[in-house]
């Protein structure tokens, strides 16, 4: 956005500068046209009358007799000298820079002074100004002289270098060509240079001043517009961010809603199974379906009822524990616990389930005991959750392995529980760490569950100041690493 604003600003400045120079040049040209119109017609007419009616009447007939003769023979002519003296006086009194007279063939035979004026190019700003000047001030030199010979006064603005006494000076002039005629035919042409340098510079300063003032005003307006635009863009960007956040929040809410719907579906299945067992077996016992209570099979059914009730209680406890953990109301004890002893105890608990599933449990925890500051009940819950998960999602003839690595210097212990199960795609690991979520697989469909096991386990580990990490690859298995600080070892 900033880059586009910068380029727009540069283009804006260039366009405005060009536009303002055009406006300024037009204003300068308009002022000069008005100023020259007030001065030049009077001066030119006066000179034309002075020469046509007086000087040329007296000297013209004689001077015309000299025209056919070579120019170098005129220099010592007394009448021409007197005529030249009158012309010099006129030049001084009217304050002309230079006055010269030419024949209709363009041959100069009189010059009021020794000043030499040579034309040079206008600057760019002056050329722009000349573009807006009245066309009568910009006719070419050749056309101007031809028109003067035909009887019309011609004015032309020029930029020239004045050479006087060996010194060069740049100046601006109006070069006027004034026809002299005693009859209806032009007999000579007066070439007059009016110095307009002061007026030209004054109008130039007006042009620059107008340009600067308007540019300043427009720049202020542009800055205000730019700031408003930037502020509006920020508001738009903010609104876009808010919309994206709302979209993300909506997406998360929908995901959470789907997860809770899935959780409720899983829970209904998880609760229905043990409840059906409890109700079914209790009906058999209540109705003496197998005879008197002395039948040995009733004891087996009683065990099934107890197992189903225990499972049901475990589900409810998981839900309650997770709810408390989410609300930061789950309390844990901080007492000394032998982590290795706890690991071996948990392995013994899950071993029957592993044997039933034809899965090998390998205990590499060693004989060295590491004492942690933890809650024994919650630590046991953590180990059992992870080991049960590993057994649940490992196919027959697979392996669940427990490794312990300790650093006695830093007093850090890492407990790794690995399996050769179905594994989880790395992209799905974050998903399974969310509550109520299970990744689709054949084994996950076989063992529904609540989807609270791993999220609850991670919460419990963190409450005991531990660190929970999980790595997995599809088809290779999963490794859960628990990191704790230990108090002592033996």
mmCIF file of N, CA and C in Angstrom, residues 204-292:
data_model
loop_
_atom_site.group_PDB
_atom_site.id
_atom_site.type_symbol
_atom_site.label_atom_id
_atom_site.label_comp_id
_atom_site.label_asym_id
_atom_site.label_seq_id
_atom_site.Cartn_x
_atom_site.Cartn_y
_atom_site.Cartn_z
ATOM 1 N N UNK A 204 7.629 36.786 -14.605
ATOM 2 C CA UNK A 204 8.173 35.450 -14.310
ATOM 3 C C UNK A 204 8.028 35.146 -12.816
ATOM 4 N N UNK A 205 8.339 36.145 -11.994
ATOM 5 C CA UNK A 205 8.197 35.963 -10.540
ATOM 6 C C UNK A 205 6.735 35.742 -10.153
ATOM 7 N N UNK A 206 5.838 36.438 -10.852
ATOM 8 C CA UNK A 206 4.408 36.226 -10.603
ATOM 9 C C UNK A 206 4.029 34.785 -10.942
ATOM 10 N N UNK A 207 4.558 34.319 -12.078
ATOM 11 C CA UNK A 207 4.281 32.941 -12.489
ATOM 12 C C UNK A 207 4.745 31.942 -11.431
ATOM 13 N N UNK A 208 5.992 32.108 -10.969
ATOM 14 C CA UNK A 208 6.542 31.208 -9.949
ATOM 15 C C UNK A 208 5.732 31.309 -8.657
ATOM 16 N N UNK A 209 5.392 32.542 -8.265
ATOM 17 C CA UNK A 209 4.619 32.737 -7.033
ATOM 18 C C UNK A 209 3.267 32.058 -7.100
ATOM 19 N N UNK A 210 2.571 32.261 -8.221
ATOM 20 C CA UNK A 210 1.259 31.629 -8.395
ATOM 21 C C UNK A 210 1.392 30.110 -8.359
ATOM 22 N N UNK A 211 2.430 29.616 -9.053
ATOM 23 C CA UNK A 211 2.656 28.168 -9.084
ATOM 24 C C UNK A 211 2.900 27.612 -7.690
ATOM 25 N N UNK A 212 3.764 28.288 -6.932
ATOM 26 C CA UNK A 212 4.106 27.810 -5.584
ATOM 27 C C UNK A 212 2.886 27.843 -4.671
ATOM 28 N N UNK A 213 2.118 28.934 -4.725
ATOM 29 C CA UNK A 213 0.942 29.065 -3.851
ATOM 30 C C UNK A 213 -0.086 27.978 -4.153
ATOM 31 N N UNK A 214 -0.382 27.829 -5.451
ATOM 32 C CA UNK A 214 -1.377 26.810 -5.821
ATOM 33 C C UNK A 214 -0.860 25.414 -5.487
ATOM 34 N N UNK A 215 0.452 25.187 -5.744
ATOM 35 C CA UNK A 215 1.034 23.881 -5.429
ATOM 36 C C UNK A 215 0.959 23.602 -3.931
ATOM 37 N N UNK A 216 1.215 24.638 -3.127
ATOM 38 C CA UNK A 216 1.142 24.465 -1.667
ATOM 39 C C UNK A 216 -0.277 24.113 -1.239
ATOM 40 N N UNK A 217 -1.251 24.827 -1.811
ATOM 41 C CA UNK A 217 -2.652 24.553 -1.462
ATOM 42 C C UNK A 217 -3.036 23.133 -1.861
ATOM 43 N N UNK A 218 -2.668 22.765 -3.093
ATOM 44 C CA UNK A 218 -3.012 21.424 -3.573
ATOM 45 C C UNK A 218 -2.275 20.358 -2.771
ATOM 46 N N UNK A 219 -1.017 20.652 -2.388
ATOM 47 C CA UNK A 219 -0.252 19.688 -1.586
ATOM 48 C C UNK A 219 -0.915 19.451 -0.240
ATOM 49 N N UNK A 220 -1.397 20.542 0.373
ATOM 50 C CA UNK A 220 -2.105 20.401 1.660
ATOM 51 C C UNK A 220 -3.352 19.544 1.468
ATOM 52 N N UNK A 221 -4.083 19.838 0.391
ATOM 53 C CA UNK A 221 -5.286 19.043 0.103
ATOM 54 C C UNK A 221 -4.911 17.584 -0.129
ATOM 55 N N UNK A 222 -3.806 17.379 -0.879
ATOM 56 C CA UNK A 222 -3.370 16.011 -1.159
ATOM 57 C C UNK A 222 -2.984 15.282 0.118
ATOM 58 N N UNK A 223 -2.241 15.988 0.998
ATOM 59 C CA UNK A 223 -1.827 15.364 2.268
ATOM 60 C C UNK A 223 -3.051 14.964 3.082
ATOM 61 N N UNK A 224 -4.032 15.863 3.122
ATOM 62 C CA UNK A 224 -5.266 15.552 3.861
ATOM 63 C C UNK A 224 -5.954 14.333 3.250
ATOM 64 N N UNK A 225 -6.044 14.330 1.901
ATOM 65 C CA UNK A 225 -6.671 13.196 1.222
ATOM 66 C C UNK A 225 -5.879 11.914 1.437
ATOM 67 N N UNK A 226 -4.523 12.036 1.367
ATOM 68 C CA UNK A 226 -3.676 10.853 1.561
ATOM 69 C C UNK A 226 -3.839 10.294 2.967
ATOM 70 N N UNK A 227 -3.838 11.205 3.967
ATOM 71 C CA UNK A 227 -4.008 10.756 5.354
ATOM 72 C C UNK A 227 -5.383 10.117 5.551
ATOM 73 N N UNK A 228 -6.390 10.738 4.935
ATOM 74 C CA UNK A 228 -7.735 10.166 5.019
ATOM 75 C C UNK A 228 -7.778 8.801 4.358
ATOM 76 N N UNK A 229 -7.098 8.705 3.187
ATOM 77 C CA UNK A 229 -7.057 7.432 2.466
ATOM 78 C C UNK A 229 -6.341 6.357 3.274
ATOM 79 N N UNK A 230 -5.190 6.742 3.868
ATOM 80 C CA UNK A 230 -4.433 5.777 4.674
ATOM 81 C C UNK A 230 -5.254 5.333 5.882
ATOM 82 N N UNK A 231 -5.914 6.312 6.519
ATOM 83 C CA UNK A 231 -6.745 5.981 7.678
ATOM 84 C C UNK A 231 -7.886 5.057 7.266
ATOM 85 N N UNK A 232 -8.494 5.377 6.115
ATOM 86 C CA UNK A 232 -9.586 4.529 5.622
ATOM 87 C C UNK A 232 -9.086 3.132 5.305
ATOM 88 N N UNK A 233 -7.852 3.066 4.713
ATOM 89 C CA UNK A 233 -7.273 1.764 4.384
ATOM 90 C C UNK A 233 -7.003 0.956 5.648
ATOM 91 N N UNK A 234 -6.541 1.658 6.698
ATOM 92 C CA UNK A 234 -6.303 0.971 7.976
ATOM 93 C C UNK A 234 -7.612 0.421 8.544
ATOM 94 N N UNK A 235 -8.671 1.248 8.436
ATOM 95 C CA UNK A 235 -9.979 0.798 8.926
ATOM 96 C C UNK A 235 -10.445 -0.422 8.137
ATOM 97 N N UNK A 236 -10.231 -0.353 6.798
ATOM 98 C CA UNK A 236 -10.622 -1.484 5.949
ATOM 99 C C UNK A 236 -9.821 -2.725 6.312
ATOM 100 N N UNK A 237 -8.483 -2.532 6.475
ATOM 101 C CA UNK A 237 -7.633 -3.671 6.847
ATOM 102 C C UNK A 237 -8.048 -4.246 8.193
ATOM 103 N N UNK A 238 -8.374 -3.336 9.134
ATOM 104 C CA UNK A 238 -8.819 -3.781 10.456
ATOM 105 C C UNK A 238 -10.103 -4.584 10.337
ATOM 106 N N UNK A 239 -11.010 -4.080 9.475
ATOM 107 C CA UNK A 239 -12.278 -4.776 9.292
ATOM 108 C C UNK A 239 -12.056 -6.134 8.647
ATOM 109 N N UNK A 240 -11.101 -6.172 7.701
ATOM 110 C CA UNK A 240 -10.775 -7.455 7.063
ATOM 111 C C UNK A 240 -10.237 -8.432 8.095
ATOM 112 N N UNK A 241 -9.333 -7.922 8.975
ATOM 113 C CA UNK A 241 -8.787 -8.778 10.030
ATOM 114 C C UNK A 241 -9.890 -9.276 10.958
ATOM 115 N N UNK A 242 -10.807 -8.347 11.317
ATOM 116 C CA UNK A 242 -11.925 -8.743 12.190
ATOM 117 C C UNK A 242 -12.781 -9.800 11.509
ATOM 118 N N UNK A 243 -13.038 -9.591 10.196
ATOM 119 C CA UNK A 243 -13.837 -10.570 9.451
ATOM 120 C C UNK A 243 -13.148 -11.922 9.405
ATOM 121 N N UNK A 244 -11.809 -11.891 9.196
ATOM 122 C CA UNK A 244 -11.058 -13.146 9.173
ATOM 123 C C UNK A 244 -11.101 -13.825 10.540
ATOM 124 N N UNK A 245 -10.960 -12.998 11.595
ATOM 125 C CA UNK A 245 -11.022 -13.562 12.945
ATOM 126 C C UNK A 245 -12.401 -14.153 13.228
ATOM 127 N N UNK A 246 -13.443 -13.430 12.776
ATOM 128 C CA UNK A 246 -14.799 -13.949 12.957
ATOM 129 C C UNK A 246 -14.998 -15.242 12.182
ATOM 130 N N UNK A 247 -14.437 -15.266 10.961
ATOM 131 C CA UNK A 247 -14.538 -16.475 10.140
ATOM 132 C C UNK A 247 -13.820 -17.638 10.810
ATOM 133 N N UNK A 248 -12.621 -17.325 11.363
ATOM 134 C CA UNK A 248 -11.853 -18.358 12.062
ATOM 135 C C UNK A 248 -12.587 -18.818 13.317
ATOM 136 N N UNK A 249 -13.161 -17.839 14.045
ATOM 137 C CA UNK A 249 -13.916 -18.196 15.252
ATOM 138 C C UNK A 249 -15.136 -19.047 14.902
ATOM 139 N N UNK A 250 -15.787 -18.679 13.791
ATOM 140 C CA UNK A 250 -16.942 -19.454 13.343
ATOM 141 C C UNK A 250 -16.528 -20.876 12.986
ATOM 142 N N UNK A 251 -15.379 -20.973 12.293
ATOM 143 C CA UNK A 251 -14.877 -22.287 11.897
ATOM 144 C C UNK A 251 -14.554 -23.133 13.126
ATOM 145 N N UNK A 252 -13.888 -22.486 14.113
ATOM 146 C CA UNK A 252 -13.544 -23.215 15.337
ATOM 147 C C UNK A 252 -14.800 -23.631 16.099
ATOM 148 N N UNK A 253 -15.791 -22.719 16.121
ATOM 149 C CA UNK A 253 -17.042 -23.042 16.813
ATOM 150 C C UNK A 253 -17.743 -24.221 16.153
ATOM 151 N N UNK A 254 -17.712 -24.218 14.800
ATOM 152 C CA UNK A 254 -18.328 -25.334 14.078
ATOM 153 C C UNK A 254 -17.575 -26.630 14.350
ATOM 154 N N UNK A 255 -16.222 -26.544 14.366
ATOM 155 C CA UNK A 255 -15.427 -27.734 14.665
ATOM 156 C C UNK A 255 -15.720 -28.235 16.074
ATOM 157 N N UNK A 256 -15.791 -27.274 17.023
ATOM 158 C CA UNK A 256 -16.072 -27.652 18.404
ATOM 159 C C UNK A 256 -17.452 -28.284 18.522
ATOM 160 N N UNK A 257 -18.406 -27.708 17.778
ATOM 161 C CA UNK A 257 -19.755 -28.268 17.796
ATOM 162 C C UNK A 257 -19.755 -29.689 17.247
ATOM 163 N N UNK A 258 -19.007 -29.891 16.130
ATOM 164 C CA UNK A 258 -18.913 -31.238 15.549
ATOM 165 C C UNK A 258 -18.227 -32.198 16.515
ATOM 166 N N UNK A 259 -17.164 -31.684 17.179
ATOM 167 C CA UNK A 259 -16.441 -32.530 18.130
ATOM 168 C C UNK A 259 -17.334 -32.924 19.302
ATOM 169 N N UNK A 260 -18.122 -31.963 19.776
ATOM 170 C CA UNK A 260 -19.010 -32.273 20.897
ATOM 171 C C UNK A 260 -20.106 -33.237 20.469
ATOM 172 N N UNK A 261 -20.584 -33.058 19.210
ATOM 173 C CA UNK A 261 -21.587 -33.999 18.701
ATOM 174 C C UNK A 261 -21.002 -35.402 18.627
ATOM 175 N N UNK A 262 -19.743 -35.487 18.134
ATOM 176 C CA UNK A 262 -19.064 -36.776 18.065
ATOM 177 C C UNK A 262 -18.851 -37.344 19.467
ATOM 178 N N UNK A 263 -18.491 -36.429 20.397
ATOM 179 C CA UNK A 263 -18.272 -36.853 21.780
ATOM 180 C C UNK A 263 -19.550 -37.433 22.376
ATOM 181 N N UNK A 264 -20.670 -36.744 22.129
ATOM 182 C CA UNK A 264 -21.939 -37.232 22.667
ATOM 183 C C UNK A 264 -22.308 -38.580 22.061
ATOM 184 N N UNK A 265 -22.019 -38.718 20.728
ATOM 185 C CA UNK A 265 -22.303 -40.005 20.087
ATOM 186 C C UNK A 265 -21.443 -41.112 20.695
ATOM 187 N N UNK A 266 -20.140 -40.801 20.882
ATOM 188 C CA UNK A 266 -19.240 -41.791 21.489
ATOM 189 C C UNK A 266 -19.652 -42.095 22.924
ATOM 190 N N UNK A 267 -20.016 -41.028 23.650
ATOM 191 C CA UNK A 267 -20.402 -41.222 25.043
ATOM 192 C C UNK A 267 -21.646 -42.086 25.157
ATOM 193 N N UNK A 268 -22.602 -41.844 24.253
ATOM 194 C CA UNK A 268 -23.824 -42.654 24.308
ATOM 195 C C UNK A 268 -23.494 -44.126 24.095
ATOM 196 N N UNK A 269 -22.521 -44.362 23.172
ATOM 197 C CA UNK A 269 -22.103 -45.750 22.931
ATOM 198 C C UNK A 269 -21.337 -46.299 24.129
ATOM 199 N N UNK A 270 -20.403 -45.479 24.653
ATOM 200 C CA UNK A 270 -19.580 -45.924 25.777
ATOM 201 C C UNK A 270 -20.422 -46.194 27.026
ATOM 202 N N UNK A 271 -21.402 -45.362 27.266
ATOM 203 C CA UNK A 271 -22.248 -45.539 28.453
ATOM 204 C C UNK A 271 -23.256 -46.664 28.257
ATOM 205 N N UNK A 272 -23.750 -46.788 27.000
ATOM 206 C CA UNK A 272 -24.765 -47.808 26.743
ATOM 207 C C UNK A 272 -24.219 -49.214 26.945
ATOM 208 N N UNK A 273 -22.965 -49.432 26.508
ATOM 209 C CA UNK A 273 -22.398 -50.791 26.586
ATOM 210 C C UNK A 273 -22.326 -51.313 28.024
ATOM 211 N N UNK A 274 -21.680 -50.583 28.961
ATOM 212 C CA UNK A 274 -21.652 -51.113 30.334
ATOM 213 C C UNK A 274 -23.029 -51.121 30.998
ATOM 214 N N UNK A 275 -23.873 -50.135 30.662
ATOM 215 C CA UNK A 275 -25.212 -50.121 31.260
ATOM 216 C C UNK A 275 -26.031 -51.313 30.792
ATOM 217 N N UNK A 276 -25.932 -51.653 29.496
ATOM 218 C CA UNK A 276 -26.639 -52.836 28.990
ATOM 219 C C UNK A 276 -26.166 -54.096 29.701
ATOM 220 N N UNK A 277 -24.829 -54.156 29.909
ATOM 221 C CA UNK A 277 -24.288 -55.325 30.618
ATOM 222 C C UNK A 277 -24.827 -55.389 32.039
ATOM 223 N N UNK A 278 -24.789 -54.247 32.723
ATOM 224 C CA UNK A 278 -25.270 -54.207 34.115
ATOM 225 C C UNK A 278 -26.743 -54.599 34.184
ATOM 226 N N UNK A 279 -27.548 -54.006 33.287
ATOM 227 C CA UNK A 279 -28.992 -54.288 33.307
ATOM 228 C C UNK A 279 -29.262 -55.740 32.926
ATOM 229 N N UNK A 280 -28.578 -56.218 31.875
ATOM 230 C CA UNK A 280 -28.815 -57.586 31.398
ATOM 231 C C UNK A 280 -28.449 -58.636 32.434
ATOM 232 N N UNK A 281 -27.229 -58.520 32.965
ATOM 233 C CA UNK A 281 -26.783 -59.522 33.942
ATOM 234 C C UNK A 281 -27.584 -59.427 35.238
ATOM 235 N N UNK A 282 -27.951 -58.220 35.646
ATOM 236 C CA UNK A 282 -28.743 -58.094 36.883
ATOM 237 C C UNK A 282 -30.134 -58.674 36.705
ATOM 238 N N UNK A 283 -30.700 -58.571 35.473
ATOM 239 C CA UNK A 283 -32.003 -59.184 35.201
ATOM 240 C C UNK A 283 -31.926 -60.698 35.303
ATOM 241 N N UNK A 284 -30.818 -61.253 34.769
ATOM 242 C CA UNK A 284 -30.645 -62.717 34.842
ATOM 243 C C UNK A 284 -30.600 -63.168 36.294
ATOM 244 N N UNK A 285 -29.823 -62.435 37.094
ATOM 245 C CA UNK A 285 -29.690 -62.797 38.513
ATOM 246 C C UNK A 285 -31.015 -62.575 39.237
ATOM 247 N N UNK A 286 -31.699 -61.443 38.936
ATOM 248 C CA UNK A 286 -32.940 -61.129 39.639
ATOM 249 C C UNK A 286 -34.031 -62.143 39.341
ATOM 250 N N UNK A 287 -34.077 -62.610 38.107
ATOM 251 C CA UNK A 287 -35.134 -63.538 37.692
ATOM 252 C C UNK A 287 -34.756 -65.003 37.882
ATOM 253 N N UNK A 288 -33.576 -65.255 38.502
ATOM 254 C CA UNK A 288 -33.115 -66.648 38.692
ATOM 255 C C UNK A 288 -33.173 -67.422 37.381
ATOM 256 N N UNK A 289 -32.732 -66.765 36.299
ATOM 257 C CA UNK A 289 -32.811 -67.402 34.983
ATOM 258 C C UNK A 289 -31.973 -68.662 34.905
ATOM 259 N N UNK A 290 -30.915 -68.743 35.682
ATOM 260 C CA UNK A 290 -30.039 -69.920 35.660
ATOM 261 C C UNK A 290 -30.249 -70.785 36.901
ATOM 262 N N UNK A 291 -31.364 -70.592 37.565
ATOM 263 C CA UNK A 291 -31.644 -71.380 38.765
ATOM 264 C C UNK A 291 -31.330 -70.595 40.020
ATOM 265 N N UNK A 292 -31.031 -71.321 41.085
ATOM 266 C CA UNK A 292 -30.760 -70.687 42.370
ATOM 267 C C UNK A 292 -29.447 -69.920 42.324
#
